[in-house]
Amino acid sequence: MGNSKFKGFPGRGSFRHGVHPPDNKSYSAGAAVEVIPSPDEVILPLIQHIGAPCQPAVKAKQAVAVGDVVASAKAFVSAPVHTSISGKATKPGVITLTTGRHVPAITVKADGEQPSLQAMWESIKNQDWAFSSLGSYDPDAIANTVLEAGIVGLGGAAFPTHVKLRRDEKKVVHTMMVNGCECEPYLTPDYRIMMEIPEAIVAGAMLAARAVGAKEIIIGIEDNKPDAVEKMEGAIAKAKQGAPGADIRVAMVKTRYPQGSEKQLIKAVLDLDVPLGGLPSDVGVAMSNVGSMVAVASAVIRKEPLTHRVISVTGGGIKNPKNLFVPLGIRVKEVIDYCGGLTADAARMISGGPMMGFAFSDMEAPVTKGTSGITILTHDEIAGGIETNCVRCGRCVDACPMNLVPTRLAMASRYGNVPLAEQYNINACFECGCCTYACPANIKIVQLVRTGKAMVAASKQS
């Protein structure tokens, strides 16, 4: 079975292809989570998830308290939005997200004394998660609570979590897999969560497994985080004392980007192949991020909706890299100012990490549910060559974890050939960035693929 630390995992702890970019996590990995001061106002976009936008649930000048719904979800694939501060709501306006998307948003202006964010974070850290009682929760009630709490995937994809937790008689789920790989360079919020509140992750995973009917829980962590593995195994041991029959374990997988992608992690741990265009449930697996599991535990046990999250502010372009517990809707500028501001050689801001994130320039943009971090890169960190012609070297093909031919997708997009883009399965690409990283010609393949996907979507609507 190879290296002993992967023994027992049919997938041998890895997957084919991928790349090994420098992880650069040393900027913030050692920084314990800090609590940012409560802002004077928050901007709450009505769509912070994959799926249908929410509808306003408050009127202008209406008083709201922390946790109140300000936008309701009408569609199945959607998630309501709750205010993260107490105050008065404004009528919806239009703001620009860090992704460049223009969306409606409600601003809440603080009014009066705010709950202590420090006390909130400390109470999560000190919570008794009552492992012995988790088996008594009704599966449907868990999924309903997750919906009402507005929980989405906090690893960056922001897919509504309640959709994954609904049982489907046609697709029996045998394994609840929790993603703690955090393979994206620079970012460390998941790592800090595993280090500081591992029991909350285990509690959320047990509740999620009960919701979907999974008999086994596996927490996947890359082998460059041995201390996180130790923390999670300690939390699992405590959970098993309270619930002796619980089948929970850590799968330490090999460090390789994008190990945290759901298809690649399932292959690495269970040696199961999610079909092209399919979902993890097609092979009996439900998957969610460690941060989402904390949110599930908080919603079900603490009766708290998703109003705050942990993010990283990292990179060579920020004076004091940190991991922060922040209210959703706080402006990026306030977060950066709290970290000491930008360095003199700061050159690029990225929402997320450098492989899959989005470069942006508007510091008035808000932190949303899908914001896992803000990465600030220096001129040296973004230095790259001039784009040249493709030399047909095949490095992008060797790197692609989805077995696609990235250059053909890129050229089909560049020349507006929608049928060819569809023929080469452009929508199977999840934009991990391996191809761009590996390309010696410095072709911006991922950006071209994103453009191609937009063209494909537009062609279907016309």
CSV table of C-alpha atoms in Angstrom, one decimal:
chain,number,residue,atom,x,y,z
A,1,MET,CA,0.0,0.0,0.0
A,2,GLY,CA,3.0,2.3,-0.2
A,3,ASN,CA,3.9,4.6,2.7
A,4,SER,CA,2.6,3.3,6.0
A,5,LYS,CA,0.7,6.6,6.8
A,6,PHE,CA,-1.5,5.9,3.8
A,7,LYS,CA,-2.1,2.3,4.7
A,8,GLY,CA,-5.8,1.3,4.6
A,9,PHE,CA,-6.8,4.0,2.1
A,10,PRO,CA,-7.7,2.3,-1.3
A,11,GLY,CA,-6.8,5.5,-3.2
A,12,ARG,CA,-3.3,5.4,-1.8
A,13,GLY,CA,-3.6,9.0,-0.6
A,14,SER,CA,-3.4,10.8,-3.9
A,15,PHE,CA,-4.7,11.2,-7.5
A,16,ARG,CA,-3.2,11.5,-11.0
A,17,HIS,CA,-1.8,14.8,-12.3
A,18,GLY,CA,-1.9,18.0,-10.4
A,19,VAL,CA,1.0,20.3,-9.5
A,20,HIS,CA,3.1,21.3,-6.5
A,21,PRO,CA,3.2,25.1,-6.2
A,22,PRO,CA,4.9,26.6,-3.1
A,23,ASP,CA,2.3,26.7,-0.4
A,24,ASN,CA,3.5,29.9,1.2
A,25,LYS,CA,1.4,29.2,4.3
A,26,SER,CA,4.1,30.4,6.7
A,27,TYR,CA,2.8,33.9,6.5
A,28,SER,CA,-0.3,33.2,8.5
A,29,ALA,CA,-0.2,29.5,9.6
A,30,GLY,CA,1.2,30.3,13.1
A,31,ALA,CA,-1.2,33.2,13.7
A,32,ALA,CA,-4.0,32.2,16.1
A,33,VAL,CA,-7.4,33.5,15.1
A,34,GLU,CA,-8.0,37.1,16.2
A,35,VAL,CA,-11.4,38.8,16.5
A,36,ILE,CA,-11.8,42.0,14.6
A,37,PRO,CA,-13.7,44.9,16.1
A,38,SER,CA,-17.4,45.2,15.1
A,39,PRO,CA,-17.8,47.6,12.2
A,40,ASP,CA,-20.1,50.6,12.0
A,41,GLU,CA,-22.0,49.0,9.1
A,42,VAL,CA,-22.0,45.8,7.0
A,43,ILE,CA,-22.9,45.3,3.3
A,44,LEU,CA,-24.9,42.1,2.8
A,45,PRO,CA,-25.2,40.9,-0.8
A,46,LEU,CA,-28.4,39.0,-1.6
A,47,ILE,CA,-26.5,36.3,-3.3
A,48,GLN,CA,-23.5,34.8,-1.5
A,49,HIS,CA,-23.9,31.3,-2.8
A,50,ILE,CA,-24.2,29.2,-6.0
A,51,GLY,CA,-27.9,29.2,-6.9
A,52,ALA,CA,-30.8,31.6,-7.0
A,53,PRO,CA,-30.6,35.1,-5.4
A,54,CYS,CA,-32.4,35.8,-2.2
A,55,GLN,CA,-35.3,38.3,-1.9
A,56,PRO,CA,-35.3,41.2,0.6
A,57,ALA,CA,-37.0,40.4,3.9
A,58,VAL,CA,-36.7,43.8,5.6
A,59,LYS,CA,-37.8,47.3,4.8
A,60,ALA,CA,-35.7,50.5,4.7
A,61,LYS,CA,-35.0,51.8,8.3
A,62,GLN,CA,-36.2,48.6,9.8
A,63,ALA,CA,-34.4,47.6,13.1
A,64,VAL,CA,-32.6,44.3,13.0
A,65,ALA,CA,-30.6,42.3,15.5
A,66,VAL,CA,-27.7,40.0,15.0
A,67,GLY,CA,-28.9,36.8,13.3
A,68,ASP,CA,-32.1,38.3,11.9
A,69,VAL,CA,-33.0,37.3,8.3
A,70,VAL,CA,-32.5,40.2,5.9
A,71,ALA,CA,-33.0,38.2,2.7
A,72,SER,CA,-35.0,35.1,2.3
A,73,ALA,CA,-34.4,32.1,0.1
A,74,LYS,CA,-37.3,31.1,-2.1
A,75,ALA,CA,-35.6,28.5,-4.4
A,76,PHE,CA,-34.3,25.1,-3.3
A,77,VAL,CA,-30.7,25.9,-4.3
A,78,SER,CA,-30.3,29.1,-2.3
A,79,ALA,CA,-29.5,30.2,1.2
A,80,PRO,CA,-30.9,33.1,3.3
A,81,VAL,CA,-28.8,36.0,4.5
A,82,HIS,CA,-28.7,37.1,8.1
A,83,THR,CA,-27.3,40.3,9.5
A,84,SER,CA,-24.0,40.1,11.4
A,85,ILE,CA,-24.6,43.3,13.4
A,86,SER,CA,-27.5,45.0,15.1
A,87,GLY,CA,-28.8,48.2,13.6
A,88,LYS,CA,-31.1,49.6,10.8
A,89,ALA,CA,-31.4,48.2,7.3
A,90,THR,CA,-31.4,50.3,4.2
A,91,LYS,CA,-33.2,49.7,1.0
A,92,PRO,CA,-31.3,47.4,-1.4
A,93,GLY,CA,-28.6,48.9,-3.6
A,94,VAL,CA,-26.2,47.5,-6.1
A,95,ILE,CA,-22.6,46.6,-5.1
A,96,THR,CA,-19.7,44.9,-6.8
A,97,LEU,CA,-18.3,41.7,-5.3
A,98,THR,CA,-14.6,40.8,-5.3
A,99,THR,CA,-15.5,38.5,-8.2
A,100,GLY,CA,-16.5,41.5,-10.3
A,101,ARG,CA,-20.2,40.6,-10.3
A,102,HIS,CA,-22.7,43.3,-9.7
A,103,VAL,CA,-25.4,42.2,-7.3
A,104,PRO,CA,-28.2,43.8,-5.0
A,105,ALA,CA,-27.2,44.2,-1.4
A,106,ILE,CA,-28.7,45.5,1.9
A,107,THR,CA,-26.6,47.7,4.1
A,108,VAL,CA,-27.1,47.5,7.9
A,109,LYS,CA,-25.9,50.5,9.9
A,110,ALA,CA,-24.9,49.8,13.5
A,111,ASP,CA,-27.3,51.3,16.1
A,112,GLY,CA,-26.5,51.0,19.8
A,113,GLU,CA,-24.3,48.5,21.6
A,114,GLN,CA,-23.2,45.4,19.7
A,115,PRO,CA,-22.7,41.9,21.0
A,116,SER,CA,-19.1,41.1,21.8
A,117,LEU,CA,-17.4,39.2,18.9
A,118,GLN,CA,-14.6,38.2,21.3
A,119,ALA,CA,-17.2,36.6,23.6
A,120,MET,CA,-18.8,34.9,20.6
A,121,TRP,CA,-15.5,33.3,19.4
A,122,GLU,CA,-14.6,32.3,23.0
A,123,SER,CA,-18.0,30.6,23.5
A,124,ILE,CA,-17.5,28.6,20.3
A,125,LYS,CA,-14.1,27.5,21.5
A,126,ASN,CA,-15.4,26.5,25.0
A,127,GLN,CA,-18.7,25.0,23.8
A,128,ASP,CA,-19.6,21.5,25.1
A,129,TRP,CA,-20.7,19.8,21.9
A,130,ALA,CA,-22.5,17.0,23.7
A,131,PHE,CA,-21.3,14.2,21.5
A,132,SER,CA,-23.5,11.6,23.3
A,133,SER,CA,-26.7,13.4,22.3
A,134,LEU,CA,-26.0,14.0,18.6
A,135,GLY,CA,-27.5,10.7,17.5
A,136,SER,CA,-30.9,11.9,18.8
A,137,TYR,CA,-31.4,14.7,16.3
A,138,ASP,CA,-33.9,14.1,13.5
A,139,PRO,CA,-32.2,14.0,10.1
A,140,ASP,CA,-34.7,16.2,8.3
A,141,ALA,CA,-34.6,18.7,11.2
A,142,ILE,CA,-30.8,18.9,10.8
A,143,ALA,CA,-31.2,19.7,7.1
A,144,ASN,CA,-34.0,22.2,7.8
A,145,THR,CA,-31.9,24.0,10.4
A,146,VAL,CA,-28.9,24.2,8.1
A,147,LEU,CA,-31.2,25.8,5.4
A,148,GLU,CA,-32.6,28.3,7.9
A,149,ALA,CA,-29.1,29.2,9.1
A,150,GLY,CA,-28.0,30.1,5.6
A,151,ILE,CA,-25.0,27.7,5.6
A,152,VAL,CA,-23.0,27.3,2.4
A,153,GLY,CA,-19.7,25.7,1.5
A,154,LEU,CA,-17.0,27.9,3.3
A,155,GLY,CA,-14.1,26.5,1.3
A,156,GLY,CA,-14.9,28.9,-1.5
A,157,ALA,CA,-17.5,27.2,-3.7
A,158,ALA,CA,-20.4,28.5,-1.5
A,159,PHE,CA,-22.8,25.7,-2.5
A,160,PRO,CA,-25.8,25.6,-0.2
A,161,THR,CA,-25.1,22.9,2.4
A,162,HIS,CA,-28.6,21.9,3.1
A,163,VAL,CA,-28.9,20.6,-0.5
A,164,LYS,CA,-26.1,18.1,0.2
A,165,LEU,CA,-27.7,17.0,3.5
A,166,ARG,CA,-31.1,16.1,2.0
A,167,ARG,CA,-31.5,12.4,1.8
A,168,ASP,CA,-32.1,11.0,-1.7
A,169,GLU,CA,-33.6,7.5,-1.8
A,170,LYS,CA,-32.1,7.0,-5.3
A,171,LYS,CA,-28.6,7.8,-4.1
A,172,VAL,CA,-27.6,6.1,-0.8
A,173,VAL,CA,-24.7,7.9,0.9
A,174,HIS,CA,-22.3,5.7,2.8
A,175,THR,CA,-19.6,8.1,3.6
A,176,MET,CA,-19.6,11.7,5.0
A,177,MET,CA,-16.2,13.2,3.9
A,178,VAL,CA,-15.0,16.4,5.5
A,179,ASN,CA,-12.4,18.4,3.5
A,180,GLY,CA,-9.5,19.7,5.6
A,181,CYS,CA,-6.9,19.6,2.9
A,182,GLU,CA,-6.8,23.4,2.2
A,183,CYS,CA,-4.5,22.9,-0.7
A,184,GLU,CA,-4.8,26.5,-2.0
A,185,PRO,CA,-1.5,28.3,-1.4
A,186,TYR,CA,-1.3,31.0,1.2
A,187,LEU,CA,-4.7,30.4,2.8
A,188,THR,CA,-4.9,29.0,6.4
A,189,PRO,CA,-8.4,29.5,7.9
A,190,ASP,CA,-9.2,25.8,7.7
A,191,TYR,CA,-5.9,24.9,9.3
A,192,ARG,CA,-6.5,27.3,12.2
A,193,ILE,CA,-10.0,26.0,12.7
A,194,MET,CA,-8.6,22.5,12.9
A,195,MET,CA,-6.0,23.6,15.4
A,196,GLU,CA,-8.3,25.7,17.6
A,197,ILE,CA,-11.9,24.3,17.4
A,198,PRO,CA,-11.5,20.6,16.2
A,199,GLU,CA,-14.3,19.3,18.4
A,200,ALA,CA,-16.8,21.7,16.6
A,201,ILE,CA,-15.7,20.1,13.3
A,202,VAL,CA,-16.3,16.6,14.6
A,203,ALA,CA,-19.7,17.6,16.0
A,204,GLY,CA,-20.8,19.1,12.7
A,205,ALA,CA,-19.6,16.1,10.8
A,206,MET,CA,-21.6,13.8,13.1
A,207,LEU,CA,-24.7,15.8,12.6
A,208,ALA,CA,-24.1,16.0,8.8
A,209,ALA,CA,-23.6,12.2,8.6
A,210,ARG,CA,-26.8,11.7,10.5
A,211,ALA,CA,-28.7,14.0,8.1
A,212,VAL,CA,-27.5,12.1,5.0
A,213,GLY,CA,-27.6,8.6,6.6
A,214,ALA,CA,-23.8,8.0,6.2
A,215,LYS,CA,-22.3,5.3,8.4
A,216,GLU,CA,-18.7,6.5,8.1
A,217,ILE,CA,-17.1,9.8,8.5
A,218,ILE,CA,-13.7,10.5,7.0
A,219,ILE,CA,-11.8,13.8,7.5
A,220,GLY,CA,-9.2,14.3,4.8
A,221,ILE,CA,-6.1,16.3,5.7
A,222,GLU,CA,-2.9,16.8,3.7
A,223,ASP,CA,0.3,15.4,5.2
A,224,ASN,CA,1.9,18.8,5.4
A,225,LYS,CA,-0.4,19.5,8.4
A,226,PRO,CA,0.6,16.8,10.9
A,227,ASP,CA,-0.3,19.0,13.9
A,228,ALA,CA,-3.8,19.4,12.5
A,229,VAL,CA,-4.1,15.7,12.1
A,230,GLU,CA,-3.1,15.3,15.8
A,231,LYS,CA,-5.7,17.8,16.9
A,232,MET,CA,-8.4,16.2,14.9
A,233,GLU,CA,-7.6,12.7,16.1
A,234,GLY,CA,-7.8,14.0,19.7
A,235,ALA,CA,-11.2,15.5,19.0
A,236,ILE,CA,-12.3,12.2,17.4
A,237,ALA,CA,-11.1,10.2,20.5
A,238,LYS,CA,-13.2,12.5,22.7
A,239,ALA,CA,-16.3,12.1,20.4
A,240,LYS,CA,-15.9,8.3,20.5
A,241,GLN,CA,-16.0,8.4,24.3
A,242,GLY,CA,-19.4,10.1,24.2
A,243,ALA,CA,-20.6,8.1,21.2
A,244,PRO,CA,-18.7,4.8,21.3
A,245,GLY,CA,-20.2,3.5,18.1
A,246,ALA,CA,-19.2,6.4,15.9
A,247,ASP,CA,-17.1,5.5,12.9
A,248,ILE,CA,-14.9,8.5,12.4
A,249,ARG,CA,-11.3,8.7,11.2
A,250,VAL,CA,-8.7,10.9,9.7
A,251,ALA,CA,-7.3,10.1,6.2
A,252,MET,CA,-3.9,11.7,5.8
A,253,VAL,CA,-3.4,12.3,2.1
A,254,LYS,CA,-0.4,13.3,0.1
A,255,THR,CA,0.2,17.0,-0.4
A,256,ARG,CA,-0.6,17.9,-4.0
A,257,TYR,CA,-2.7,20.6,-5.6
A,258,PRO,CA,-5.7,20.4,-6.0
A,259,GLN,CA,-6.0,17.7,-3.4
A,260,GLY,CA,-8.9,19.6,-1.8
A,261,SER,CA,-11.1,19.2,-4.9
A,262,GLU,CA,-14.0,16.9,-4.1
A,263,LYS,CA,-13.4,14.5,-7.0
A,264,GLN,CA,-9.7,14.3,-6.3
A,265,LEU,CA,-10.1,13.8,-2.6
A,266,ILE,CA,-12.7,11.0,-3.1
A,267,LYS,CA,-10.3,9.3,-5.5
A,268,ALA,CA,-7.3,9.7,-3.1
A,269,VAL,CA,-9.1,8.3,-0.1
A,270,LEU,CA,-11.8,5.9,-1.4
A,271,ASP,CA,-10.5,5.1,-5.0
A,272,LEU,CA,-13.9,6.0,-6.4
A,273,ASP,CA,-14.3,7.9,-9.6
A,274,VAL,CA,-17.0,10.5,-9.7
A,275,PRO,CA,-18.4,10.4,-13.2
A,276,LEU,CA,-17.9,13.3,-15.6
A,277,GLY,CA,-20.6,15.8,-14.9
A,278,GLY,CA,-21.7,13.8,-11.8
A,279,LEU,CA,-21.7,14.5,-8.1
A,280,PRO,CA,-20.1,12.8,-5.1
A,281,SER,CA,-23.5,11.4,-4.2
A,282,ASP,CA,-23.3,9.3,-7.4
A,283,VAL,CA,-20.7,7.2,-5.7
A,284,GLY,CA,-22.3,7.3,-2.3
A,285,VAL,CA,-20.3,10.2,-0.8
A,286,ALA,CA,-21.3,13.6,0.7
A,287,MET,CA,-18.6,16.2,1.1
A,288,SER,CA,-18.2,19.4,2.9
A,289,ASN,CA,-15.6,21.7,4.2
A,290,VAL,CA,-14.3,21.8,7.8
A,291,GLY,CA,-15.6,25.4,8.2
A,292,SER,CA,-19.0,24.4,7.0
A,293,MET,CA,-19.1,21.6,9.6
A,294,VAL,CA,-18.4,24.2,12.4
A,295,ALA,CA,-21.3,26.3,11.0
A,296,VAL,CA,-23.5,23.2,11.0
A,297,ALA,CA,-22.7,22.4,14.7
A,298,SER,CA,-23.3,26.0,15.7
A,299,ALA,CA,-26.6,26.2,13.9
A,300,VAL,CA,-28.0,22.9,15.3
A,301,ILE,CA,-26.6,23.0,18.8
A,302,ARG,CA,-26.1,26.7,19.5
A,303,LYS,CA,-29.1,27.9,17.3
A,304,GLU,CA,-26.9,30.4,15.5
A,305,PRO,CA,-27.1,31.2,11.8
A,306,LEU,CA,-24.1,31.9,9.6
A,307,THR,CA,-23.2,35.5,10.4
A,308,HIS,CA,-19.4,35.3,10.9
A,309,ARG,CA,-16.5,33.3,9.6
A,310,VAL,CA,-12.8,32.9,9.8
A,311,ILE,CA,-10.7,34.3,7.0
A,312,SER,CA,-6.9,34.7,6.3
A,313,VAL,CA,-5.4,38.0,5.3
A,314,THR,CA,-2.0,36.9,4.0
A,315,GLY,CA,0.8,37.3,1.5
A,316,GLY,CA,3.9,39.4,1.2
A,317,GLY,CA,1.9,42.6,0.5
A,318,ILE,CA,0.2,42.8,3.9
A,319,LYS,CA,2.1,44.2,6.9
A,320,ASN,CA,0.7,41.9,9.5
A,321,PRO,CA,-0.7,38.6,8.1
A,322,LYS,CA,-3.5,37.3,10.3
A,323,ASN,CA,-6.4,34.8,10.6
A,324,LEU,CA,-9.5,36.7,11.6
A,325,PHE,CA,-13.0,36.0,13.0
A,326,VAL,CA,-15.0,38.6,11.0
A,327,PRO,CA,-18.7,39.5,10.6
A,328,LEU,CA,-20.0,38.9,7.1
A,329,GLY,CA,-20.4,42.1,5.2
A,330,ILE,CA,-17.4,43.9,6.7
A,331,ARG,CA,-15.5,45.9,4.0
A,332,VAL,CA,-12.2,44.6,2.8
A,333,LYS,CA,-10.6,47.9,3.6
A,334,GLU,CA,-11.4,47.5,7.3
A,335,VAL,CA,-9.9,44.1,7.3
A,336,ILE,CA,-6.7,45.3,5.6
A,337,ASP,CA,-6.5,48.3,7.9
A,338,TYR,CA,-6.8,46.0,11.0
A,339,CYS,CA,-3.8,44.0,9.6
A,340,GLY,CA,-1.6,47.2,9.4
A,341,GLY,CA,-2.3,48.0,5.8
A,342,LEU,CA,-0.5,47.2,2.6
A,343,THR,CA,3.3,47.1,2.2
A,344,ALA,CA,5.1,49.5,-0.1
A,345,ASP,CA,5.5,46.8,-2.7
A,346,ALA,CA,2.0,45.4,-2.6
A,347,ALA,CA,0.9,44.8,-6.2
A,348,ARG,CA,-2.2,42.7,-6.4
A,349,MET,CA,-5.2,41.8,-4.2
A,350,ILE,CA,-6.9,38.5,-4.6
A,351,SER,CA,-10.1,37.2,-3.1
A,352,GLY,CA,-9.2,33.7,-2.1
A,353,GLY,CA,-5.8,32.3,-3.1
A,354,PRO,CA,-3.6,32.8,-6.1
A,355,MET,CA,-4.6,29.5,-7.9
A,356,MET,CA,-8.4,29.9,-7.9
A,357,GLY,CA,-9.1,33.3,-6.5
A,358,PHE,CA,-10.2,36.5,-8.3
A,359,ALA,CA,-8.0,39.6,-8.5
A,360,PHE,CA,-9.9,42.8,-7.5
A,361,SER,CA,-9.1,46.4,-6.7
A,362,ASP,CA,-12.2,47.8,-4.9
A,363,MET,CA,-11.5,47.8,-1.1
A,364,GLU,CA,-15.1,48.8,-0.5
A,365,ALA,CA,-16.2,45.3,-1.5
A,366,PRO,CA,-17.6,43.2,1.4
A,367,VAL,CA,-16.4,39.9,2.8
A,368,THR,CA,-19.0,37.3,1.9
A,369,LYS,CA,-19.7,33.7,2.9
A,370,GLY,CA,-17.5,32.5,0.1
A,371,THR,CA,-14.5,34.7,1.1
A,372,SER,CA,-11.9,32.3,2.5
A,373,GLY,CA,-9.2,34.9,2.6
A,374,ILE,CA,-7.7,38.0,1.1
A,375,THR,CA,-4.2,37.4,-0.4
A,376,ILE,CA,-2.0,40.4,-1.1
A,377,LEU,CA,0.9,39.7,-3.4
A,378,THR,CA,4.0,41.8,-4.0
A,379,HIS,CA,5.5,42.6,-7.4
A,380,ASP,CA,8.1,39.8,-6.9
A,381,GLU,CA,5.4,37.3,-6.1
A,382,ILE,CA,3.4,38.0,-9.3
A,383,ALA,CA,6.3,38.4,-11.6
A,384,GLY,CA,5.7,36.4,-14.7
A,385,GLY,CA,6.8,36.3,-18.3
A,386,ILE,CA,5.2,37.6,-21.4
A,387,GLU,CA,2.7,35.4,-23.1
A,388,THR,CA,4.0,33.6,-26.2
A,389,ASN,CA,2.6,31.1,-28.6
A,390,CYS,CA,1.6,27.6,-27.4
A,391,VAL,CA,4.5,25.2,-28.2
A,392,ARG,CA,2.3,22.0,-27.8
A,393,CYS,CA,4.5,20.8,-25.0
A,394,GLY,CA,1.5,19.1,-23.3
A,395,ARG,CA,2.4,20.2,-19.8
A,396,CYS,CA,-1.1,21.5,-19.2
A,397,VAL,CA,-2.5,18.1,-20.1
A,398,ASP,CA,-0.1,16.4,-17.7
A,399,ALA,CA,-1.2,18.8,-15.0
A,400,CYS,CA,-4.9,18.7,-15.5
A,401,PRO,CA,-6.6,16.6,-12.7
A,402,MET,CA,-9.7,16.3,-14.8
A,403,ASN,CA,-7.9,14.7,-17.8
A,404,LEU,CA,-8.9,17.6,-20.1
A,405,VAL,CA,-6.9,19.3,-22.9
A,406,PRO,CA,-6.7,22.8,-21.5
A,407,THR,CA,-5.1,24.5,-24.5
A,408,ARG,CA,-7.8,23.3,-26.8
A,409,LEU,CA,-10.4,24.7,-24.4
A,410,ALA,CA,-8.4,28.0,-24.3
A,411,MET,CA,-8.1,28.3,-28.0
A,412,ALA,CA,-11.8,27.4,-28.6
A,413,SER,CA,-12.6,30.2,-26.2
A,414,ARG,CA,-10.2,32.7,-27.7
A,415,TYR,CA,-11.7,32.2,-31.2
A,416,GLY,CA,-15.3,32.0,-30.0
A,417,ASN,CA,-15.8,28.4,-31.1
A,418,VAL,CA,-18.6,27.3,-28.7
A,419,PRO,CA,-19.3,23.9,-30.3
A,420,LEU,CA,-15.6,23.0,-30.0
A,421,ALA,CA,-15.5,24.2,-26.4
A,422,GLU,CA,-18.5,21.9,-25.6
A,423,GLN,CA,-17.0,19.0,-27.5
A,424,TYR,CA,-13.9,19.2,-25.2
A,425,ASN,CA,-16.1,19.3,-22.1
A,426,ILE,CA,-15.3,22.9,-21.0
A,427,ASN,CA,-17.8,22.7,-18.2
A,428,ALA,CA,-16.0,19.8,-16.6
A,429,CYS,CA,-13.1,22.2,-15.8
A,430,PHE,CA,-13.4,23.5,-12.2
A,431,GLU,CA,-10.8,26.2,-12.9
A,432,CYS,CA,-8.1,24.9,-10.5
A,433,GLY,CA,-5.3,26.8,-12.3
A,434,CYS,CA,-2.9,23.8,-12.7
A,435,CYS,CA,-2.7,24.4,-16.5
A,436,THR,CA,-1.9,28.1,-16.1
A,437,TYR,CA,0.7,27.3,-13.5
A,438,ALA,CA,2.4,24.7,-15.7
A,439,CYS,CA,2.3,26.6,-19.0
A,440,PRO,CA,5.8,27.7,-20.1
A,441,ALA,CA,4.2,30.1,-22.7
A,442,ASN,CA,2.4,32.0,-19.9
A,443,ILE,CA,-1.0,31.6,-21.5
A,444,LYS,CA,-3.8,32.7,-19.2
A,445,ILE,CA,-5.7,29.4,-19.7
A,446,VAL,CA,-8.1,29.7,-16.8
A,447,GLN,CA,-9.2,33.2,-17.7
A,448,LEU,CA,-9.9,32.0,-21.3
A,449,VAL,CA,-11.8,29.0,-19.9
A,450,ARG,CA,-14.0,31.2,-17.8
A,451,THR,CA,-14.7,33.3,-20.9
A,452,GLY,CA,-15.5,30.2,-22.8
A,453,LYS,CA,-17.9,28.9,-20.1
A,454,ALA,CA,-19.8,32.3,-20.3
A,455,MET,CA,-20.1,31.9,-24.1
A,456,VAL,CA,-21.4,28.4,-23.7
A,457,ALA,CA,-24.0,29.6,-21.1
A,458,ALA,CA,-25.0,32.5,-23.3
A,459,SER,CA,-25.5,30.2,-26.3
A,460,LYS,CA,-27.9,28.0,-24.4
A,461,GLN,CA,-30.0,31.0,-23.4
A,462,SER,CA,-30.2,32.5,-26.9
